[in-house]
PDB file of C-alpha atoms in Angstrom:
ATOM      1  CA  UNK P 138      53.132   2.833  -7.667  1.00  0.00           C
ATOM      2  CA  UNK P 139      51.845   4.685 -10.587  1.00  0.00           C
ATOM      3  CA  UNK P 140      54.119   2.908 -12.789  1.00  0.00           C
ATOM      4  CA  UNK P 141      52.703  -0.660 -11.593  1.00  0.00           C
ATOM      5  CA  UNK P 142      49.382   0.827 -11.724  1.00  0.00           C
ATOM      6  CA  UNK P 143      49.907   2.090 -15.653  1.00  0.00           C
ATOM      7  CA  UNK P 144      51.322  -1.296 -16.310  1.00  0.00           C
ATOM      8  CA  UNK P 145      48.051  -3.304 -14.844  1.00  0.00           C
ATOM      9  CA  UNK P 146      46.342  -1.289 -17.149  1.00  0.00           C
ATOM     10  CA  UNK P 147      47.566  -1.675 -19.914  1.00  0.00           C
ATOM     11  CA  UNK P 148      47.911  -5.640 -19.505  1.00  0.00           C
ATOM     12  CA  UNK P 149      44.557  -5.347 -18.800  1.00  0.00           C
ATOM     13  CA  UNK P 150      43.494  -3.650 -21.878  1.00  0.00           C
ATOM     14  CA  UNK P 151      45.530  -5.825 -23.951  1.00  0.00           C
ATOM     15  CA  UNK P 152      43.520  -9.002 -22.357  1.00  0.00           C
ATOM     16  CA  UNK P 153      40.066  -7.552 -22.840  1.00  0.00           C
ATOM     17  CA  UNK P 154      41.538  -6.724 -26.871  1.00  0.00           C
ATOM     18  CA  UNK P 155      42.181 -10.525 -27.074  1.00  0.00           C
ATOM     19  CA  UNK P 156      39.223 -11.739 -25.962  1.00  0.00           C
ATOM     20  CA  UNK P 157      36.935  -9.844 -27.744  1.00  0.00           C
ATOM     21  CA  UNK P 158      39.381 -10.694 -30.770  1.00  0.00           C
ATOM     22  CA  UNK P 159      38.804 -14.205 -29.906  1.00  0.00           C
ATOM     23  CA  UNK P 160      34.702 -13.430 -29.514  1.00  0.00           C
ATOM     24  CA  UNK P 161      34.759 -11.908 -33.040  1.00  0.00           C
ATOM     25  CA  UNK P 162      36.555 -14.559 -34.563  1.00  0.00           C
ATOM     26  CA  UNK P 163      33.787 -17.433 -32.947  1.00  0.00           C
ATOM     27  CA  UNK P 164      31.404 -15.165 -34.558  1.00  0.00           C
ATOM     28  CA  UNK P 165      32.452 -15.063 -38.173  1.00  0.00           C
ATOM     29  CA  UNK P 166      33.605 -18.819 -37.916  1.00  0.00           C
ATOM     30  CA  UNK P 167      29.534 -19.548 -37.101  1.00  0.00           C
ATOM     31  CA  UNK P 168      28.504 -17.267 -40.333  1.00  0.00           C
ATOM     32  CA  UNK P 169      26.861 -18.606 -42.676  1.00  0.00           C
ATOM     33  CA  UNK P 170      27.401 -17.236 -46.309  1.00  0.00           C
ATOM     34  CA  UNK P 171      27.297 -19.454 -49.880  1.00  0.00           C
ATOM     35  CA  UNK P 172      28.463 -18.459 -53.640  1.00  0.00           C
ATOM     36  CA  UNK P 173      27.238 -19.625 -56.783  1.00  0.00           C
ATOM     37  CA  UNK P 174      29.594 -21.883 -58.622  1.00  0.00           C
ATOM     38  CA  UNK P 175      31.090 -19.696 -61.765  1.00  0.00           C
ATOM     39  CA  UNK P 176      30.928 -22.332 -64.206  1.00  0.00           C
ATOM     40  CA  UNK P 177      27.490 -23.894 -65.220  1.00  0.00           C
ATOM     41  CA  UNK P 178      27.343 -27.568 -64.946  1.00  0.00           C
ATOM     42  CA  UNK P 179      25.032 -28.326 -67.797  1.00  0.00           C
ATOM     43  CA  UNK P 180      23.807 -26.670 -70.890  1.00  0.00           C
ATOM     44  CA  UNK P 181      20.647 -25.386 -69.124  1.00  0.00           C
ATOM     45  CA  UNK P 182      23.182 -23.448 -67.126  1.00  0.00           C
ATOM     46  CA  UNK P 183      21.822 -24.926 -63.956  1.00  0.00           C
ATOM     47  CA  UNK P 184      24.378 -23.418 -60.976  1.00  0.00           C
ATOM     48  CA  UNK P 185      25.676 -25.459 -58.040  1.00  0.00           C
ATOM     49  CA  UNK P 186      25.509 -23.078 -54.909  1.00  0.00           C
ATOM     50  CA  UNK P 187      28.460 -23.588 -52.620  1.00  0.00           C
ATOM     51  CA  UNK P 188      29.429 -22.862 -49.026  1.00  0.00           C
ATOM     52  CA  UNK P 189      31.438 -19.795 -49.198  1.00  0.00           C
ATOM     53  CA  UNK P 190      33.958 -20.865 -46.239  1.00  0.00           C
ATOM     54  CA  UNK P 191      34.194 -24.770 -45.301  1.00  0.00           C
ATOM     55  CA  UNK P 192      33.761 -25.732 -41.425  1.00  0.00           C
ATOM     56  CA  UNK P 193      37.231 -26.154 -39.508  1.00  0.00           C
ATOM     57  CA  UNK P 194      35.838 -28.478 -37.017  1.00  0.00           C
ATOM     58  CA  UNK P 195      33.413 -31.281 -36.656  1.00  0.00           C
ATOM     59  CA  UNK P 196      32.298 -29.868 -33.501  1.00  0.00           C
ATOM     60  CA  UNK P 197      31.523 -26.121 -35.472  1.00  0.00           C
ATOM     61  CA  UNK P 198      29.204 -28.160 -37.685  1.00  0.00           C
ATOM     62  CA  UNK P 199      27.460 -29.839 -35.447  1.00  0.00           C
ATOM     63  CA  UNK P 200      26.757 -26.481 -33.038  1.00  0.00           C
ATOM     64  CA  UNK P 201      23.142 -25.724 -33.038  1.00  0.00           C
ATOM     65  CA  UNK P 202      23.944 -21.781 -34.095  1.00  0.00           C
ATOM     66  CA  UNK P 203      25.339 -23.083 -36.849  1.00  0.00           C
ATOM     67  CA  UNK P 204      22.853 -25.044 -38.301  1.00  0.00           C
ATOM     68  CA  UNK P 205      20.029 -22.444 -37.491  1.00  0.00           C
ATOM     69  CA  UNK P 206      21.664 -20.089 -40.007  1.00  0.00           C
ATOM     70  CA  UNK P 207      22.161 -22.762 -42.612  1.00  0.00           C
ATOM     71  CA  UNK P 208      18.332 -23.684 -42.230  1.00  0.00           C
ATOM     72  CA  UNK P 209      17.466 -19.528 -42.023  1.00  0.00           C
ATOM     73  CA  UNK P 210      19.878 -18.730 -45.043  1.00  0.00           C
ATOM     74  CA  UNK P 211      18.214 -21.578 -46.997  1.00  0.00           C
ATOM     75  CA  UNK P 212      14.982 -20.238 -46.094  1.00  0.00           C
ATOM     76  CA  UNK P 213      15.672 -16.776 -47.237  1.00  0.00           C
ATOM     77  CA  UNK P 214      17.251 -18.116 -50.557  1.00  0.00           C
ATOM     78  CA  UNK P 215      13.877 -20.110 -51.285  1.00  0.00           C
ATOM     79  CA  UNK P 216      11.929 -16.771 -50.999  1.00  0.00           C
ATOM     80  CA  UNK P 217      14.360 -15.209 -53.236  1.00  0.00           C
ATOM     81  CA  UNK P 218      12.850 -16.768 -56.072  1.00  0.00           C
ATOM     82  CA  UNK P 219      10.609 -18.397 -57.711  1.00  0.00           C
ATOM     83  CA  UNK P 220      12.372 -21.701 -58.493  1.00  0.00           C
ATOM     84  CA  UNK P 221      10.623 -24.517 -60.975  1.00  0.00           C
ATOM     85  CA  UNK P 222      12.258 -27.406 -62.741  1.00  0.00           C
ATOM     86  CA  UNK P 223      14.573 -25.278 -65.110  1.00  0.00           C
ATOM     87  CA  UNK P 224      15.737 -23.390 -62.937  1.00  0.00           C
ATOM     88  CA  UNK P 225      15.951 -25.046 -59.183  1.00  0.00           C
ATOM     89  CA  UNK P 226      17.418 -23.835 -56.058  1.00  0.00           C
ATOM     90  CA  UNK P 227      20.443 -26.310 -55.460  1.00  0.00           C
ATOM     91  CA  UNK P 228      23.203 -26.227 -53.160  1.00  0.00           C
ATOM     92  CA  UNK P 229      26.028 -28.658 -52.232  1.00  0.00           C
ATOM     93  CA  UNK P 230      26.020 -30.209 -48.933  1.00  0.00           C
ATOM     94  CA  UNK P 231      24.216 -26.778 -47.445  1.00  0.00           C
ATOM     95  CA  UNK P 232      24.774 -28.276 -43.885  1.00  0.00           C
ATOM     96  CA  UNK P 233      28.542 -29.752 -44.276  1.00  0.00           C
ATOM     97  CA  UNK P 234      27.326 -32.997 -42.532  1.00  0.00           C
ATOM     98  CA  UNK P 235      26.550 -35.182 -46.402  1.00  0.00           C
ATOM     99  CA  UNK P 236      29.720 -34.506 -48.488  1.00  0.00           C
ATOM    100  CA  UNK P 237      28.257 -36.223 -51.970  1.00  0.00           C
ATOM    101  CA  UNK P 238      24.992 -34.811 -50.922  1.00  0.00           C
ATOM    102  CA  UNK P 239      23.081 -31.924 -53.056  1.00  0.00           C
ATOM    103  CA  UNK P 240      20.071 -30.329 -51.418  1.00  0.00           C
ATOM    104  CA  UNK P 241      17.104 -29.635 -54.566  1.00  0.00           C
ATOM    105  CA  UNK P 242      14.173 -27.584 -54.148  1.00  0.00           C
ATOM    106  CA  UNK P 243      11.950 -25.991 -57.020  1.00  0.00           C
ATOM    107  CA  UNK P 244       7.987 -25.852 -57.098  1.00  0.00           C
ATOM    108  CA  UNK P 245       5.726 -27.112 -59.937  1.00  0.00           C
ATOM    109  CA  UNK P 246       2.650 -25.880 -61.313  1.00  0.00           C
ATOM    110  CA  UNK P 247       0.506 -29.395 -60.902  1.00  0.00           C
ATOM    111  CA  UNK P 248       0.962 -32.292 -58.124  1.00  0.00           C
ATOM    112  CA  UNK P 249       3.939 -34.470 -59.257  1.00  0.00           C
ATOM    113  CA  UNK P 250       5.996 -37.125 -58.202  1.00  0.00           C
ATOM    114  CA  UNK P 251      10.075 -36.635 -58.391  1.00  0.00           C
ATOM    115  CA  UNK P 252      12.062 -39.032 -59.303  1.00  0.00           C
ATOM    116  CA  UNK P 253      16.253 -38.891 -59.835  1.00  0.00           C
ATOM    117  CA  UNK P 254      18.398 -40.902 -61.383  1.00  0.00           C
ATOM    118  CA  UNK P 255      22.487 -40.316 -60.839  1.00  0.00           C
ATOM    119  CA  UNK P 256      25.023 -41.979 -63.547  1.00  0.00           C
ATOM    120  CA  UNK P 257      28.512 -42.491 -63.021  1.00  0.00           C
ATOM    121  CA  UNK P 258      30.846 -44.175 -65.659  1.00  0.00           C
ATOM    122  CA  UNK P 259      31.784 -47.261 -63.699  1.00  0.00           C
ATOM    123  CA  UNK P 260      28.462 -47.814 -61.594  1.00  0.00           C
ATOM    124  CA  UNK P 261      25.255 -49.143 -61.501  1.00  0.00           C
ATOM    125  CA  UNK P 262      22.649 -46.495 -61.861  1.00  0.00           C
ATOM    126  CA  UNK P 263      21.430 -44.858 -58.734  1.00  0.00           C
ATOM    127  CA  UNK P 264      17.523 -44.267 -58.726  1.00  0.00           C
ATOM    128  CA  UNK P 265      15.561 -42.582 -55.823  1.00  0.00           C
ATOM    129  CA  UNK P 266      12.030 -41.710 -55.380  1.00  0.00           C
ATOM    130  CA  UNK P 267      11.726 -38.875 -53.886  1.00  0.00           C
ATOM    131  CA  UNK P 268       9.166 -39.200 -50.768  1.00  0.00           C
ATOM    132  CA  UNK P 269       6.609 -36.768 -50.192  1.00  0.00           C
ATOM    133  CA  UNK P 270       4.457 -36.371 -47.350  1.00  0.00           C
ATOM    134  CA  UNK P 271       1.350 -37.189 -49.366  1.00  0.00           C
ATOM    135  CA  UNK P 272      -0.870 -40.051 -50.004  1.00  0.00           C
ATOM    136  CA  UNK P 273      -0.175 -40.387 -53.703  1.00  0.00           C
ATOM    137  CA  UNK P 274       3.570 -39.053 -53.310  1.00  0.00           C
ATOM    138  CA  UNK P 275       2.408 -36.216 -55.400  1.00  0.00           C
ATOM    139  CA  UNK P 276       3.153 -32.342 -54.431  1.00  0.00           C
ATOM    140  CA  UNK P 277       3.715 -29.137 -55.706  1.00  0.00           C
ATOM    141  CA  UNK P 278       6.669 -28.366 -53.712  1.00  0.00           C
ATOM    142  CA  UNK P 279       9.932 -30.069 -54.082  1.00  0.00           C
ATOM    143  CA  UNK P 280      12.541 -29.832 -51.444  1.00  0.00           C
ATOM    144  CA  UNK P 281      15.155 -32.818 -51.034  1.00  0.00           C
ATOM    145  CA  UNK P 282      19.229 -34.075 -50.105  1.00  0.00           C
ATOM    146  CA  UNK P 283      19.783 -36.260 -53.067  1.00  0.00           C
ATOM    147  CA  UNK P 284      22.053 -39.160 -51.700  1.00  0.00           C
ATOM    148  CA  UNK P 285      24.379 -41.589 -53.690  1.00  0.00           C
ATOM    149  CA  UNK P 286      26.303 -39.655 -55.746  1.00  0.00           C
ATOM    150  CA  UNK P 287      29.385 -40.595 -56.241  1.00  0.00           C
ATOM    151  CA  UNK P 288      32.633 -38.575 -54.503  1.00  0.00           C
ATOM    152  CA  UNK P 289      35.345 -37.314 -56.590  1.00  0.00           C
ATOM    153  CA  UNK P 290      33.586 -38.146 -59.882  1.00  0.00           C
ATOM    154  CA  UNK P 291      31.695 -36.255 -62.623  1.00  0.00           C
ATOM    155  CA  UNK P 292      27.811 -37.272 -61.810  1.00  0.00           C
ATOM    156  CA  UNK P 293      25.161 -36.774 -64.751  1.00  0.00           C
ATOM    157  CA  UNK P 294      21.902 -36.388 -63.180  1.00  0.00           C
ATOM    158  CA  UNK P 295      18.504 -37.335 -64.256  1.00  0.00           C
ATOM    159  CA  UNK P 296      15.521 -35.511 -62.674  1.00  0.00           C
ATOM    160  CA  UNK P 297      11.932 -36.894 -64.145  1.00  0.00           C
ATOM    161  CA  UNK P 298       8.424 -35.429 -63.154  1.00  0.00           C
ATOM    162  CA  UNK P 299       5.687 -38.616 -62.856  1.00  0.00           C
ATOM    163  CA  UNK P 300       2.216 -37.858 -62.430  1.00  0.00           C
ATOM    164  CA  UNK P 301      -0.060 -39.578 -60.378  1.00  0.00           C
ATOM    165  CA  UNK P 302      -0.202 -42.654 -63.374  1.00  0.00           C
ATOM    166  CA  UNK P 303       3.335 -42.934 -62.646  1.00  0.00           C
ATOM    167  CA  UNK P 304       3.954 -41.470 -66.213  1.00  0.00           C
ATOM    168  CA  UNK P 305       7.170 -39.307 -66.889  1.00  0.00           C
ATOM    169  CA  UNK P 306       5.630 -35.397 -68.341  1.00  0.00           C
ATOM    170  CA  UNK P 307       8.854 -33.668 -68.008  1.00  0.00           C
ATOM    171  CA  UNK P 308      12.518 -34.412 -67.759  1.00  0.00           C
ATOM    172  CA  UNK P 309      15.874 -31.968 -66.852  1.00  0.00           C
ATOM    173  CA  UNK P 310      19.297 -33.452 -66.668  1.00  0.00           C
ATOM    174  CA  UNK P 311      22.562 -31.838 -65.415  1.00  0.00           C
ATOM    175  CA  UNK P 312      26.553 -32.921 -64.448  1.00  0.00           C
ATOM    176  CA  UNK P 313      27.887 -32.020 -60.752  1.00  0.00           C
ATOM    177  CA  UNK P 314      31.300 -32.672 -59.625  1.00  0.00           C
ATOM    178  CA  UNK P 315      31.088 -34.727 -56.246  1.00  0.00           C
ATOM    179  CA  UNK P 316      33.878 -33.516 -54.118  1.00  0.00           C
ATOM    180  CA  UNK P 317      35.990 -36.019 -52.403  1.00  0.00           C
ATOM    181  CA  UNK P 318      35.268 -36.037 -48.440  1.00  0.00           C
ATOM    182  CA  UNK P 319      36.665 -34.890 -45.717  1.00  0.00           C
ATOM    183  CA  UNK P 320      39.190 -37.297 -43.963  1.00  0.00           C
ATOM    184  CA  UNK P 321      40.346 -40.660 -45.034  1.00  0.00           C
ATOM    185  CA  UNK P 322      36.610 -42.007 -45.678  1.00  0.00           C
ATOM    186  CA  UNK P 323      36.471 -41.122 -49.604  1.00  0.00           C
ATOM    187  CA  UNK P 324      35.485 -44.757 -50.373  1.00  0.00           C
ATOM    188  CA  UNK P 325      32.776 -45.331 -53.595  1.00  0.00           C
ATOM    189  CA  UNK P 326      32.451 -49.341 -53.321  1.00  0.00           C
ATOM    190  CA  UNK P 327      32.626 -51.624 -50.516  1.00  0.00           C
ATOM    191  CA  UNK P 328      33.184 -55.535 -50.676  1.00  0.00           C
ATOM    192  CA  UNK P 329      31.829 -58.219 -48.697  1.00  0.00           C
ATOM    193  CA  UNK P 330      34.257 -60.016 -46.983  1.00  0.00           C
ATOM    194  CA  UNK P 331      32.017 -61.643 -44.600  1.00  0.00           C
ATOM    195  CA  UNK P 332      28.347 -63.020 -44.310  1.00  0.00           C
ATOM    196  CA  UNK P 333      25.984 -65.681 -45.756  1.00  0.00           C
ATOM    197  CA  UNK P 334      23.074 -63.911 -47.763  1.00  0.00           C
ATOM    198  CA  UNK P 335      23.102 -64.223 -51.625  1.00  0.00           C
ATOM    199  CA  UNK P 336      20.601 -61.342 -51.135  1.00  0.00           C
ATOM    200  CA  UNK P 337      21.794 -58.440 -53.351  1.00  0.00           C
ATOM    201  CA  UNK P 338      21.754 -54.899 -51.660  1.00  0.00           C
ATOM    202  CA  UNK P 339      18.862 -53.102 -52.794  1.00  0.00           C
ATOM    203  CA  UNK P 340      18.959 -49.200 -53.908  1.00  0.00           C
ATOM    204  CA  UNK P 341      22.361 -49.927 -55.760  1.00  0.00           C
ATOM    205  CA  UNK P 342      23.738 -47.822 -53.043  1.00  0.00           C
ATOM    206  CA  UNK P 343      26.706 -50.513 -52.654  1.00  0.00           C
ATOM    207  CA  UNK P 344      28.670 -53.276 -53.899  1.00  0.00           C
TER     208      UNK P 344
END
């Protein structure tokens, strides 16, 4: 009897090891750490932060734990440091859900307008104004995903300060590496194979 009883016990305490194994790994698959790229992408030595361990699972990404510590780490970053237009707080797809997306944020002295322009050998131009929640468009803080960059290619960015005359006063440009994404959806360019309009797609977001 005391042998059976020994034996429950220690099956027992080899179940409760597991689980809390298993509990511990959850955890650190949730957490929430990035790295700065070790090779500048541009002469102004502008660095591309990076998640430190990519997602295993759509469904991970998508948990609401997990993207309250993205949005918390970001936070903390942007009090870290007084970011401007040389040297911005930028990070590639902080929330795994945009792979050719790259979050921007940086502050300016005066109320400006941001506009970006990505350049890819091969495609059109790719220019975005970047909305603010203003009348004129105009802030002091910056804080945007820039979208259309293109996956698995070298992109040269353009980012241009307008003032409120719509006039460029200051100008930074920099290369990023797109990754390729995730999955068999790595496509750049789609073709029509169907419709009627003539109407060209605006943005120059496809083709």
């Amino acid at each position: 009897m005391k042998h059976k009883l020994k034996k429950l016990q220690v099956v027992l305490l080899a179940t409760m090891i597991v689980i809390i194994a298993a509990i511990c790994i959850g955890i650190t698959s949730l957490m929430y750490t990035i790295k700065q790229d070790a090779v500048p992408k541009n002469t102004k030595g502008f660095m591309i932060q990076q998640m430190e361990e990519q997602m295993t699972s759509f469904v991970q990404v998508y948990d609401e734990e997990y993207q309250n510590q993205v949005h918390e780490k970001i936070q903390t970053l942007k009090q870290s440091y007084q970011y401007d237009l040389l040297n911005p707080l930028l990070i590639a797809n902080p929330y795994q859900t945009v792979t050719n997306g790259l979050y921007m944020y940086f502050e300016t002295d005066k109320r400006y307008q941001v506009e970006y322009v990505i350049s890819v050998d091969g495609y059109n131009d790719f220019r975005q104004i970047v909305p603010a929640d203003t009348e004129d468009n105009c802030d002091k803080i910056h804080e945007f995903l820039m979208v259309g960059l293109i996956m698995s290619e070298k992109n040269h960015i353009t980012i241009k300060l307008l003032d409120e005359q719509d006039q460029v006063v200051d100008t930074v440009s920099f290369e990023y590496n797109c990754p390729k994404a995730i999955g068999p959806y790595n496509v750049n360019k789609i073709k029509v194979t169907k419709g009627e309009s003539l109407t060209p797609v605006s943005q120059g977001l496809y083709a």
